[in-house]
Amino acid sequence: AQYFTWYLCLLPLCNLKGTKRSGWVVWILAMLVWLGNAYLLEIRGFVSSNHASDTYRLTFAASILFFCANLYLFKTIISPTTNKKETKQKTL
């Protein structure tokens, strides 16, 4: 999990007051799915069994899911600030 959390130290620099909680929930669930598949692959050793191709496919799918969850989280962090800027420009 440490490979995916390096940017959390930058979050205090963001204005998180308008961030939706759903972004964090999706991110945590996607990380748990990815870590579960990585556990099966690395620790349980499903590579040497007949489940290897399924485990690789599930880990790849979990990686795509986690990437999409990161994009959604970043969108929820950034969108409140862009909405405020757009509102200010419309009033001018």
Short mmCIF file of C-alpha atoms in Angstrom, two decimals:
data_model
loop_
_atom_site.label_atom_id
_atom_site.label_comp_id
_atom_site.label_asym_id
_atom_site.label_seq_id
_atom_site.Cartn_x
_atom_site.Cartn_y
_atom_site.Cartn_z
CA ALA A 1 0.00 0.00 0.00
CA GLN A 2 2.95 2.35 0.51
CA TYR A 3 3.41 2.56 -3.25
CA PHE A 4 0.02 4.22 -3.63
CA THR A 5 0.02 6.57 -0.67
CA TRP A 6 3.10 8.69 -1.32
CA TYR A 7 1.02 11.66 -2.41
CA LEU A 8 -1.06 11.73 0.78
CA CYS A 9 1.56 14.02 2.32
CA LEU A 10 0.46 16.66 -0.21
CA LEU A 11 -3.20 16.62 0.90
CA PRO A 12 -2.81 19.28 3.63
CA LEU A 13 -1.95 21.70 0.84
CA CYS A 14 -5.35 21.07 -0.74
CA ASN A 15 -8.59 22.65 0.35
CA LEU A 16 -10.54 19.54 1.34
CA LYS A 17 -13.59 21.29 2.81
CA GLY A 18 -15.68 20.74 -0.31
CA THR A 19 -14.44 17.23 -1.08
CA LYS A 20 -17.09 14.56 -1.30
CA ARG A 21 -16.71 11.63 1.04
CA SER A 22 -17.60 9.24 -1.78
CA GLY A 23 -14.20 9.85 -3.40
CA TRP A 24 -12.41 8.56 -0.32
CA VAL A 25 -14.74 5.56 0.03
CA VAL A 26 -14.19 4.54 -3.60
CA TRP A 27 -10.42 4.98 -3.21
CA ILE A 28 -10.24 2.86 -0.04
CA LEU A 29 -12.40 0.09 -1.51
CA ALA A 30 -10.34 -0.02 -4.71
CA MET A 31 -7.11 -0.18 -2.70
CA LEU A 32 -8.48 -3.06 -0.62
CA VAL A 33 -9.43 -4.96 -3.79
CA TRP A 34 -5.96 -4.41 -5.23
CA LEU A 35 -4.23 -5.42 -2.00
CA GLY A 36 -6.37 -8.56 -1.75
CA ASN A 37 -5.35 -9.64 -5.24
CA ALA A 38 -1.71 -8.76 -4.61
CA TYR A 39 -1.84 -10.86 -1.43
CA LEU A 40 -3.15 -13.84 -3.38
CA LEU A 41 -0.48 -13.37 -5.99
CA GLU A 42 2.57 -12.69 -3.81
CA ILE A 43 1.92 -14.31 -0.44
CA ARG A 44 -0.40 -17.22 -1.19
CA GLY A 45 1.55 -18.06 -4.32
CA PHE A 46 -1.26 -18.64 -6.78
CA VAL A 47 1.26 -18.13 -9.58
CA SER A 48 2.43 -21.75 -9.53
CA SER A 49 -1.06 -23.24 -9.52
CA ASN A 50 -3.65 -23.49 -12.24
CA HIS A 51 -5.22 -20.24 -10.98
CA ALA A 52 -2.25 -18.18 -12.19
CA SER A 53 -3.88 -16.69 -15.27
CA ASP A 54 -7.02 -15.79 -13.29
CA THR A 55 -4.94 -14.18 -10.57
CA TYR A 56 -3.00 -12.10 -13.09
CA ARG A 57 -6.21 -11.01 -14.81
CA LEU A 58 -7.85 -10.09 -11.51
CA THR A 59 -4.77 -8.15 -10.40
CA PHE A 60 -4.70 -6.31 -13.73
CA ALA A 61 -8.41 -5.49 -13.43
CA ALA A 62 -7.89 -4.33 -9.83
CA SER A 63 -5.04 -2.10 -11.04
CA ILE A 64 -7.32 -0.48 -13.60
CA LEU A 65 -10.02 -0.08 -10.94
CA PHE A 66 -7.54 1.53 -8.58
CA PHE A 67 -6.32 3.90 -11.29
CA CYS A 68 -9.90 4.96 -12.01
CA ALA A 69 -10.52 5.43 -8.26
CA ASN A 70 -7.47 7.71 -8.10
CA LEU A 71 -8.82 9.77 -10.98
CA TYR A 72 -12.20 10.03 -9.29
CA LEU A 73 -10.62 11.06 -5.99
CA PHE A 74 -8.53 13.74 -7.70
CA LYS A 75 -11.64 14.96 -9.51
CA THR A 76 -13.51 15.31 -6.22
CA ILE A 77 -10.58 17.19 -4.68
CA ILE A 78 -10.13 19.54 -7.63
CA SER A 79 -13.77 20.16 -8.62
CA PRO A 80 -14.77 22.40 -5.65
CA THR A 81 -11.97 24.82 -6.50
CA THR A 82 -12.80 24.93 -10.20
CA ASN A 83 -16.48 25.52 -9.45
CA LYS A 84 -15.60 28.51 -7.25
CA LYS A 85 -13.39 29.99 -9.97
CA GLU A 86 -16.10 29.55 -12.58
CA THR A 87 -18.65 31.24 -10.30
CA LYS A 88 -16.35 34.22 -9.75
CA GLN A 89 -15.77 34.59 -13.48
CA LYS A 90 -19.49 34.46 -14.23
CA THR A 91 -20.22 37.24 -11.74
CA LEU A 92 -17.61 39.51 -13.33
#
